[in-house]
PDB file of C-alpha atoms in Angstrom:
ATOM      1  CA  UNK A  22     -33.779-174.943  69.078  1.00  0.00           C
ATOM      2  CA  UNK A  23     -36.282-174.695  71.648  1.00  0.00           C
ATOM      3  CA  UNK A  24     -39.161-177.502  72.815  1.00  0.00           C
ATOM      4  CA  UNK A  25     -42.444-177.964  71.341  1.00  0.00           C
ATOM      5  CA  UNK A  26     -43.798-177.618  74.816  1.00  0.00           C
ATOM      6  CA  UNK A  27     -41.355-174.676  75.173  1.00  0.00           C
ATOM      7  CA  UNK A  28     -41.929-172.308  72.192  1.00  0.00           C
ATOM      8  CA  UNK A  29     -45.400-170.357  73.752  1.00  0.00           C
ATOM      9  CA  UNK A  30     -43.954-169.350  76.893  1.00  0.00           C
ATOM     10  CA  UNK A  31     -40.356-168.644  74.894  1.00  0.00           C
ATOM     11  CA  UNK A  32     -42.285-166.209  72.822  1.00  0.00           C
ATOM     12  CA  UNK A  33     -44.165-164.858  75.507  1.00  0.00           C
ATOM     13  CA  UNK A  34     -42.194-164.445  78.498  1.00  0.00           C
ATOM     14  CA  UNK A  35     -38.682-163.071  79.123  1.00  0.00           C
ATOM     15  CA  UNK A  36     -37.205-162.699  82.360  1.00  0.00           C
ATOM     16  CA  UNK A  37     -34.792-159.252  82.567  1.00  0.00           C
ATOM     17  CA  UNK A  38     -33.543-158.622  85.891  1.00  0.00           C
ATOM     18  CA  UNK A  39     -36.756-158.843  87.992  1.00  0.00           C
ATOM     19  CA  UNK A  40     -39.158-158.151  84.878  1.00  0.00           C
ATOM     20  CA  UNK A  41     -41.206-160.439  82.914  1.00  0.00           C
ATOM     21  CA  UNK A  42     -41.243-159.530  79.469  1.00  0.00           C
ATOM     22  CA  UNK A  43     -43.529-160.160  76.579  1.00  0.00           C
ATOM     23  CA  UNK A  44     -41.603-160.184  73.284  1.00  0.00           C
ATOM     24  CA  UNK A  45     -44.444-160.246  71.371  1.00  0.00           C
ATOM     25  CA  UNK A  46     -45.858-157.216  73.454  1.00  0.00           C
ATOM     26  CA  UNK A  47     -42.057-155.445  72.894  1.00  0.00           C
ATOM     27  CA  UNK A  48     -42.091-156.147  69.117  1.00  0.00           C
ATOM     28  CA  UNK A  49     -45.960-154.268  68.664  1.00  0.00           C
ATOM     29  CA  UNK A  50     -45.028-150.989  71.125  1.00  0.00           C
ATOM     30  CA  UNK A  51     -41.395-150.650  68.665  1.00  0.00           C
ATOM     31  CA  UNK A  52     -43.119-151.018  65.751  1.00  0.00           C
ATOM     32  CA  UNK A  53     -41.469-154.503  64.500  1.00  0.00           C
ATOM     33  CA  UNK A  54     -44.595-155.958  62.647  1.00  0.00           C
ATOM     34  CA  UNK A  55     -42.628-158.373  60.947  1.00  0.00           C
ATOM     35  CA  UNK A  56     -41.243-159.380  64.201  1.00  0.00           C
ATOM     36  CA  UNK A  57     -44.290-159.256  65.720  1.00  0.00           C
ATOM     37  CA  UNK A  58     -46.048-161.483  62.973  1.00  0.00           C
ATOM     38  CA  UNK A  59     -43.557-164.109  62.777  1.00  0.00           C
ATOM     39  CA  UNK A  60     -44.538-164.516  66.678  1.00  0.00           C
ATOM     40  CA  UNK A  61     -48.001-164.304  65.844  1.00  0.00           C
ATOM     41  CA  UNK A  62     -47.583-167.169  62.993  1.00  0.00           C
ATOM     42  CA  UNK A  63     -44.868-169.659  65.359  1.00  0.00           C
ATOM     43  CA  UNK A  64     -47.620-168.950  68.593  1.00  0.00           C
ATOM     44  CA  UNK A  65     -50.883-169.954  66.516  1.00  0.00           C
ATOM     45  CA  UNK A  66     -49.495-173.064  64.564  1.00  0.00           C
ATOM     46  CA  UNK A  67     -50.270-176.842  65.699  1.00  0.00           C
ATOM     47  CA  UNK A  68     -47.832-179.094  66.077  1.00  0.00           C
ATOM     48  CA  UNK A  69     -47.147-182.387  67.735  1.00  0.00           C
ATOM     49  CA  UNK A  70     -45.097-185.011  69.093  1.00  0.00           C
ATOM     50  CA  UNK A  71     -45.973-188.395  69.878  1.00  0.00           C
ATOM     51  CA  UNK A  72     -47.059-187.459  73.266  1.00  0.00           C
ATOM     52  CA  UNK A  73     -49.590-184.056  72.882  1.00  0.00           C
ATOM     53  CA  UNK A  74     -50.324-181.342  70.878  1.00  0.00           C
ATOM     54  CA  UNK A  75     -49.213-178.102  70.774  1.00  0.00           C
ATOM     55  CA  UNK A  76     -51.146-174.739  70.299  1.00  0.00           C
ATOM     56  CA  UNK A  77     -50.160-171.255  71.446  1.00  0.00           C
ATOM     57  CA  UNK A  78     -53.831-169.671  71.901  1.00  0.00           C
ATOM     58  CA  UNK A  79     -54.294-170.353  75.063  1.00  0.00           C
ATOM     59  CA  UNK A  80     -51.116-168.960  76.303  1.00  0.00           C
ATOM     60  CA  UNK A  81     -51.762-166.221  74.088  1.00  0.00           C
ATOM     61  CA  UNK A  82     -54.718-164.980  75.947  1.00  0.00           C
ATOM     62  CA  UNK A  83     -53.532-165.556  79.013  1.00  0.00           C
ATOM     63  CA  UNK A  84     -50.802-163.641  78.999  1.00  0.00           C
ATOM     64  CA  UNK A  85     -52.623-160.909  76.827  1.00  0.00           C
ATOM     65  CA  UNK A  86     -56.688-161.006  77.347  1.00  0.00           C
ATOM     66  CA  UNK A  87     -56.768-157.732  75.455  1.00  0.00           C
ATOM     67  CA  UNK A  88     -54.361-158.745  72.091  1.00  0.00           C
ATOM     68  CA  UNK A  89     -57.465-157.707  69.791  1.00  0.00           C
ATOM     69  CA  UNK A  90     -57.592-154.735  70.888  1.00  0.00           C
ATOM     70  CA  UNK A  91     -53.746-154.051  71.232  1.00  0.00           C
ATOM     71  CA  UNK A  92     -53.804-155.147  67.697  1.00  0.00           C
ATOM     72  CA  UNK A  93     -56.281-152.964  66.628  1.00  0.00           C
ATOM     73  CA  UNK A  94     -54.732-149.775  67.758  1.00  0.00           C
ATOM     74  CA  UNK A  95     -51.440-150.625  67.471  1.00  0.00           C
ATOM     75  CA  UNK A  96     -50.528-152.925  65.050  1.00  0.00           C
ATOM     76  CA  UNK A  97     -53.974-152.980  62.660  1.00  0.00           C
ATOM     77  CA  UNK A  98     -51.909-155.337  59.805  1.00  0.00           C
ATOM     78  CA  UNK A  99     -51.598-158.259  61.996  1.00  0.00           C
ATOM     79  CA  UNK A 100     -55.209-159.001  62.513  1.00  0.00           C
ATOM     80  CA  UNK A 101     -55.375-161.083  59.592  1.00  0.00           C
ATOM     81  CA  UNK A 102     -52.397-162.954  61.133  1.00  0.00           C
ATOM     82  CA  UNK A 103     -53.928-163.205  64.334  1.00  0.00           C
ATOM     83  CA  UNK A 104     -57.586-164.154  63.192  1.00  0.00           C
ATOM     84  CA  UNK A 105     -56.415-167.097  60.460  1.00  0.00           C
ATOM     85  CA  UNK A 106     -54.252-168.291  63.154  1.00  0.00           C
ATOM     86  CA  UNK A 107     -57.021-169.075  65.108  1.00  0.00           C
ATOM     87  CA  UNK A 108     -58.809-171.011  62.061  1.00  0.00           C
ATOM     88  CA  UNK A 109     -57.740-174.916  61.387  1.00  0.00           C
ATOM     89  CA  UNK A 110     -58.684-176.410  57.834  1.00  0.00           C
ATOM     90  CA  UNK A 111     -58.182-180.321  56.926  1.00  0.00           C
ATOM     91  CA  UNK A 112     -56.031-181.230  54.402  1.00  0.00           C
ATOM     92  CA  UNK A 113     -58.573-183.557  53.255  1.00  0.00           C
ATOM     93  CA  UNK A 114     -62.112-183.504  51.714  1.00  0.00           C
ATOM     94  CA  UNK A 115     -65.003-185.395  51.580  1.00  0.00           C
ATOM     95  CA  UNK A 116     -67.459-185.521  49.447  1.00  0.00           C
ATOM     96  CA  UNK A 117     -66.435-181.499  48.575  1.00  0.00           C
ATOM     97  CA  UNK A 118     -66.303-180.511  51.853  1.00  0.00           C
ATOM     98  CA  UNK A 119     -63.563-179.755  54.521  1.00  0.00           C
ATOM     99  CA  UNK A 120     -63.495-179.969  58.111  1.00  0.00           C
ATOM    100  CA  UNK A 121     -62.709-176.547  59.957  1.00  0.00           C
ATOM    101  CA  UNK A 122     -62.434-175.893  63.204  1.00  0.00           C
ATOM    102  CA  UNK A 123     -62.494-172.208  65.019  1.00  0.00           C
ATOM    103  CA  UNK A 124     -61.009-171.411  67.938  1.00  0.00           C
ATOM    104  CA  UNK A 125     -62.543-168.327  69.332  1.00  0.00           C
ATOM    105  CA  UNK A 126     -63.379-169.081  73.168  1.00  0.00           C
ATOM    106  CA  UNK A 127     -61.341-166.390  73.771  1.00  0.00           C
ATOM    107  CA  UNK A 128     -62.691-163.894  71.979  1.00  0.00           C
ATOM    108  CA  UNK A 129     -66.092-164.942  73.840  1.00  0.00           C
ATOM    109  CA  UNK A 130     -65.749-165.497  77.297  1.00  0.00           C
ATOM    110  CA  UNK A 131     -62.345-163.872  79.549  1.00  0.00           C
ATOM    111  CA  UNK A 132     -60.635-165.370  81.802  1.00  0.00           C
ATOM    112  CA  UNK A 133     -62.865-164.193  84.766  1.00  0.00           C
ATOM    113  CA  UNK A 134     -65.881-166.113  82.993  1.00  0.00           C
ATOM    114  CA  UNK A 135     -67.080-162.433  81.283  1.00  0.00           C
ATOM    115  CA  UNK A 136     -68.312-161.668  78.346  1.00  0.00           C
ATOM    116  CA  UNK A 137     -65.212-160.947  76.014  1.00  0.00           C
ATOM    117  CA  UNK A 138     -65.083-157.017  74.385  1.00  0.00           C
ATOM    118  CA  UNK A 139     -63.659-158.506  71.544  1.00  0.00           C
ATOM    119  CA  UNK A 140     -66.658-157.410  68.997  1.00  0.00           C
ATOM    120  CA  UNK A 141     -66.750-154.596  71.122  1.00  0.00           C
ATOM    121  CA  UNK A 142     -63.323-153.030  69.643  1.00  0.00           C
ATOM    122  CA  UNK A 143     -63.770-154.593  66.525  1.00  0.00           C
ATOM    123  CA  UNK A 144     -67.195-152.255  66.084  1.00  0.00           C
ATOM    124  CA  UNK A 145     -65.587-149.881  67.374  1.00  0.00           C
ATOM    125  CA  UNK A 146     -62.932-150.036  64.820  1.00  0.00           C
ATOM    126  CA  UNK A 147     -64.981-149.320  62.263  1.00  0.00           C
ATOM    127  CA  UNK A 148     -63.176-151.851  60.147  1.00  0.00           C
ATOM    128  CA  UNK A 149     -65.088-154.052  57.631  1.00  0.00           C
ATOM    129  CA  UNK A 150     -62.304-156.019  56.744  1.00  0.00           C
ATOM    130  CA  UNK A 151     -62.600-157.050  60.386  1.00  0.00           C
ATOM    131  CA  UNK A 152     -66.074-157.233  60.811  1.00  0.00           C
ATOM    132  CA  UNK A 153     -66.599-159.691  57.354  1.00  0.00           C
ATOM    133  CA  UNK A 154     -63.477-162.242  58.879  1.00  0.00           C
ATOM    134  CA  UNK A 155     -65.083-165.774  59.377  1.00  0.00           C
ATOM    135  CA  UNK A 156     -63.622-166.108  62.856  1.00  0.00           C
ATOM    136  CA  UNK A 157     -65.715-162.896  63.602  1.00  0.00           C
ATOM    137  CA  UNK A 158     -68.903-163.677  61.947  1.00  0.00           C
ATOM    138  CA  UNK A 159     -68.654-167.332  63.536  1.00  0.00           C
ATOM    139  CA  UNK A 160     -68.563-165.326  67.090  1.00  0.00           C
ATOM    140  CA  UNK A 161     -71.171-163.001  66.429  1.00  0.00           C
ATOM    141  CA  UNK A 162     -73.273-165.740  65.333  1.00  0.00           C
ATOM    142  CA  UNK A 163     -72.514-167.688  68.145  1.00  0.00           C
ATOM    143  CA  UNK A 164     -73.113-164.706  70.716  1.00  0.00           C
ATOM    144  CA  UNK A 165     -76.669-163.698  68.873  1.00  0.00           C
ATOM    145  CA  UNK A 166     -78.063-167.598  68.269  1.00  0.00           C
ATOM    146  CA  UNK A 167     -76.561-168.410  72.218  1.00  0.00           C
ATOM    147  CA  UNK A 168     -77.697-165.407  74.002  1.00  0.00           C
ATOM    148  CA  UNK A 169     -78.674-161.925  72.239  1.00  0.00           C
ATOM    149  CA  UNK A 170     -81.617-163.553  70.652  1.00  0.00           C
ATOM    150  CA  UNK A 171     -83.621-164.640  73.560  1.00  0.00           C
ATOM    151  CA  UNK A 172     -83.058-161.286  74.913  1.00  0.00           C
ATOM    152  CA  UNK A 173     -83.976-159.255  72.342  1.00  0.00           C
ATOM    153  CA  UNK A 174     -86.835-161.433  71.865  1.00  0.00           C
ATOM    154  CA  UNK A 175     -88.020-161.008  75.264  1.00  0.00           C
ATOM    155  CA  UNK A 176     -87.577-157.438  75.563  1.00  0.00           C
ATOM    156  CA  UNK A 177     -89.426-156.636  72.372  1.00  0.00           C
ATOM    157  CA  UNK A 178     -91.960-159.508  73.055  1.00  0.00           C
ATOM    158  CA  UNK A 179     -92.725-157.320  76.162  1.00  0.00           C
ATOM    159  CA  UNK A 180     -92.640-154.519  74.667  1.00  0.00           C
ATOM    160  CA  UNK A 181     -95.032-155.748  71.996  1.00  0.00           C
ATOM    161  CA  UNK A 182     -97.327-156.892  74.445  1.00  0.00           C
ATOM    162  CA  UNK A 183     -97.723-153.452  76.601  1.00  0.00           C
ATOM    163  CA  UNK A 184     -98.394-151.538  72.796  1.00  0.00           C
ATOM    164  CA  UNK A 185    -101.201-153.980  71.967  1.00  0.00           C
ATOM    165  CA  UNK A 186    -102.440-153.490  75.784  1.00  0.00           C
ATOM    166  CA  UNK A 187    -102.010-149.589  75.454  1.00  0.00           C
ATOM    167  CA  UNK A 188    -103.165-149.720  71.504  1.00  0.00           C
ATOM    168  CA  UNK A 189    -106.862-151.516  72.975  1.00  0.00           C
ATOM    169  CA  UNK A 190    -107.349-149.320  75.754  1.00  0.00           C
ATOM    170  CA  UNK A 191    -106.855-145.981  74.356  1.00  0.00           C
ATOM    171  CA  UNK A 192    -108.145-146.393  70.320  1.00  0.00           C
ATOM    172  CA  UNK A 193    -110.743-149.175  70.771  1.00  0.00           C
ATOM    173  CA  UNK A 194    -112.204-149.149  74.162  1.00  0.00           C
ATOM    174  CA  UNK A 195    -112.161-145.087  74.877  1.00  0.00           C
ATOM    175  CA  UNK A 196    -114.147-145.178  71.500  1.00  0.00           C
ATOM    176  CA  UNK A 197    -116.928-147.469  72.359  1.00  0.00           C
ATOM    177  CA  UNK A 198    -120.556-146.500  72.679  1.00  0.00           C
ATOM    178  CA  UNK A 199    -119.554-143.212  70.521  1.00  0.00           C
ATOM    179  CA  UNK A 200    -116.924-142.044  73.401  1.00  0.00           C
ATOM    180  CA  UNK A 201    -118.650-142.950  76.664  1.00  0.00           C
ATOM    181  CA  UNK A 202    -118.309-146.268  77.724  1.00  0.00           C
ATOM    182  CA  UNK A 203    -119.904-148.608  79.573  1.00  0.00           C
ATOM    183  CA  UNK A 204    -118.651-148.802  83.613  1.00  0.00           C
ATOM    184  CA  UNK A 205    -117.526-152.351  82.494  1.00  0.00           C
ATOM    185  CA  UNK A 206    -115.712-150.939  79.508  1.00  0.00           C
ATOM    186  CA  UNK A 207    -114.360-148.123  81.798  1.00  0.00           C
ATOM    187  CA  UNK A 208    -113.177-150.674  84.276  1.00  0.00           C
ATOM    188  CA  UNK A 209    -111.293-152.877  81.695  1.00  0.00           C
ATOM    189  CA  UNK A 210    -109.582-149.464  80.572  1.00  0.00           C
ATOM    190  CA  UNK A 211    -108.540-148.841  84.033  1.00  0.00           C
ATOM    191  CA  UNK A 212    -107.136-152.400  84.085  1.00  0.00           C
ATOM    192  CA  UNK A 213    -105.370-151.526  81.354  1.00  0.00           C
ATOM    193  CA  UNK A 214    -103.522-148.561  82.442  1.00  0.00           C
ATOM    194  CA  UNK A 215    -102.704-150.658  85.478  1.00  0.00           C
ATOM    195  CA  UNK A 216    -101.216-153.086  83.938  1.00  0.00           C
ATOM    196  CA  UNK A 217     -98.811-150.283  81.669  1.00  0.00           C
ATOM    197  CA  UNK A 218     -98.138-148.526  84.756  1.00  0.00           C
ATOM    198  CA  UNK A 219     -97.600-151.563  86.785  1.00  0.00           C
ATOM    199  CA  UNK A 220     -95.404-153.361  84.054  1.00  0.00           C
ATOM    200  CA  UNK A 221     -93.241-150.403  83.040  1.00  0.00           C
ATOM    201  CA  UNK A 222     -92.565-148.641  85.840  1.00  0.00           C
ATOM    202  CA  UNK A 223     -90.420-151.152  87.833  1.00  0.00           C
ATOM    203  CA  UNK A 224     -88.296-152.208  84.026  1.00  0.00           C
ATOM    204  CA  UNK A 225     -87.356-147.907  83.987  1.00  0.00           C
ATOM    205  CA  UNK A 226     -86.484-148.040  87.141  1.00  0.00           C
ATOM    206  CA  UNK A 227     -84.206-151.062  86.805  1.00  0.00           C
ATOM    207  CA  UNK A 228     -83.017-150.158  83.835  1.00  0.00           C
ATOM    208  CA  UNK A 229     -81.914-146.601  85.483  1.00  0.00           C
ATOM    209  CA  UNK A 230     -80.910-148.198  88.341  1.00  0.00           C
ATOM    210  CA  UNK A 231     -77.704-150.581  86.494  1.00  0.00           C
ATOM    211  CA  UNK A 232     -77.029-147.281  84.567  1.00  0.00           C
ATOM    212  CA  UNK A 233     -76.374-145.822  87.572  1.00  0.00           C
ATOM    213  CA  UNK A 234     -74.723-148.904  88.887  1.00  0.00           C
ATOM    214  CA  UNK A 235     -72.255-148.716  85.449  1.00  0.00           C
ATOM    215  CA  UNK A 236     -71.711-145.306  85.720  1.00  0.00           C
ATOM    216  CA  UNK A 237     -70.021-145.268  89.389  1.00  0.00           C
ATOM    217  CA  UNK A 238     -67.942-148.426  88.193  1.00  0.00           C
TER     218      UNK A 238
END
């Protein structure tokens, strides 16, 4: 019998000779899913004493940051394991409904304080099994409401704005007067243009610029 406190680095650490071992990571390369899932199952269940609780995720991902995607191309038929595990549901209801609480920090943020390529792989998968799993729609949610909105907002909003600049200059204001416009007209189209030039030119040549940067990385 082994600890409460004990059981997470039991399953995840093994000392041969001068190696450190991951049992889990053993039982996935020799193809032992059932081992491999009963780890999976003992690692992601609560359990207590009178002093703490006790909850293998964390030690999980630190000893593995990159256990989706090991799962995914490896061992495909524990994901289910792996994503319920990190899922808690009351026993009790009230008033019909259930507390539930999710446990996906991991699959956000890395240890280094990244953003996690955990909905990377799991796109990349091509798996809608995956994809449709509440722990997965809770983190895309999280990731689109938290951050990828106001991006995408801005960057369209932008672009929005330089079409409606672009749109005025060159269909209404080139048009006035029958096609020759006033100097004043002719001036506010030049403004125009300025501003397009002006206003993409430096976002292309950022944008090249962290391709480039990505690229050498």
């Amino acid at each position: 019998l082994t600890a409460r406190s004990q059981r997470a680095s039991q399953l995840l650490y093994v000392t041969v000779g001068t190696r450190s071992i991951s049992p889990l990571l053993w039982a996935i390369e020799n193809a032992s899913l059932t081992a491999a899932d009963a780890i999976l199952q003992d690692l992601l269940t609560i359990r207590a004493d009178r002093h703490n609780y006790y909850y293998g995720c964390d030690a999980l991902f630190a000893r593995h940051p990159d256990i989706i995607q090991l799962l995914i191309d490896r061992a495909r038929p524990l994901m289910p394991t792996l994503l319920d595990g990190l899922i808690w549901r009351s026993r009790y209801a009230v008033e019909g409904k259930r507390r539930v609480n999710y446990y996906v920090k991991h699959l956000i943020e890395d240890s280094e304080g990244n953003f996690n390529q955990a909905l990377k792989w799991v796109v990349q998968s091509r798996d809608t099994e995956l994809v449709r799993h509440p722990t997965f729609e809770l983190v895309s949610d999280t990731v689109w409401e938290g951050l990828a909105l106001r991006a995408f907002a801005l960057d369209h909003g932008i672009f929005l704005g330089f079409l409606i600049v672009f749109a005025t200059a060159q269909s209404f204001l080139q048009h006035t007067n029958k096609g020759n416009p006033e100097a004043a007209t002719r001036t506010t189209i030049f403004a125009c243009r300025l501003i397009i030039y002006l206003g993409n030119i430096p976002l292309l040549l950022m944008h090249n610029f962290m391709q480039m940067r990505a690229n050498f990385r």
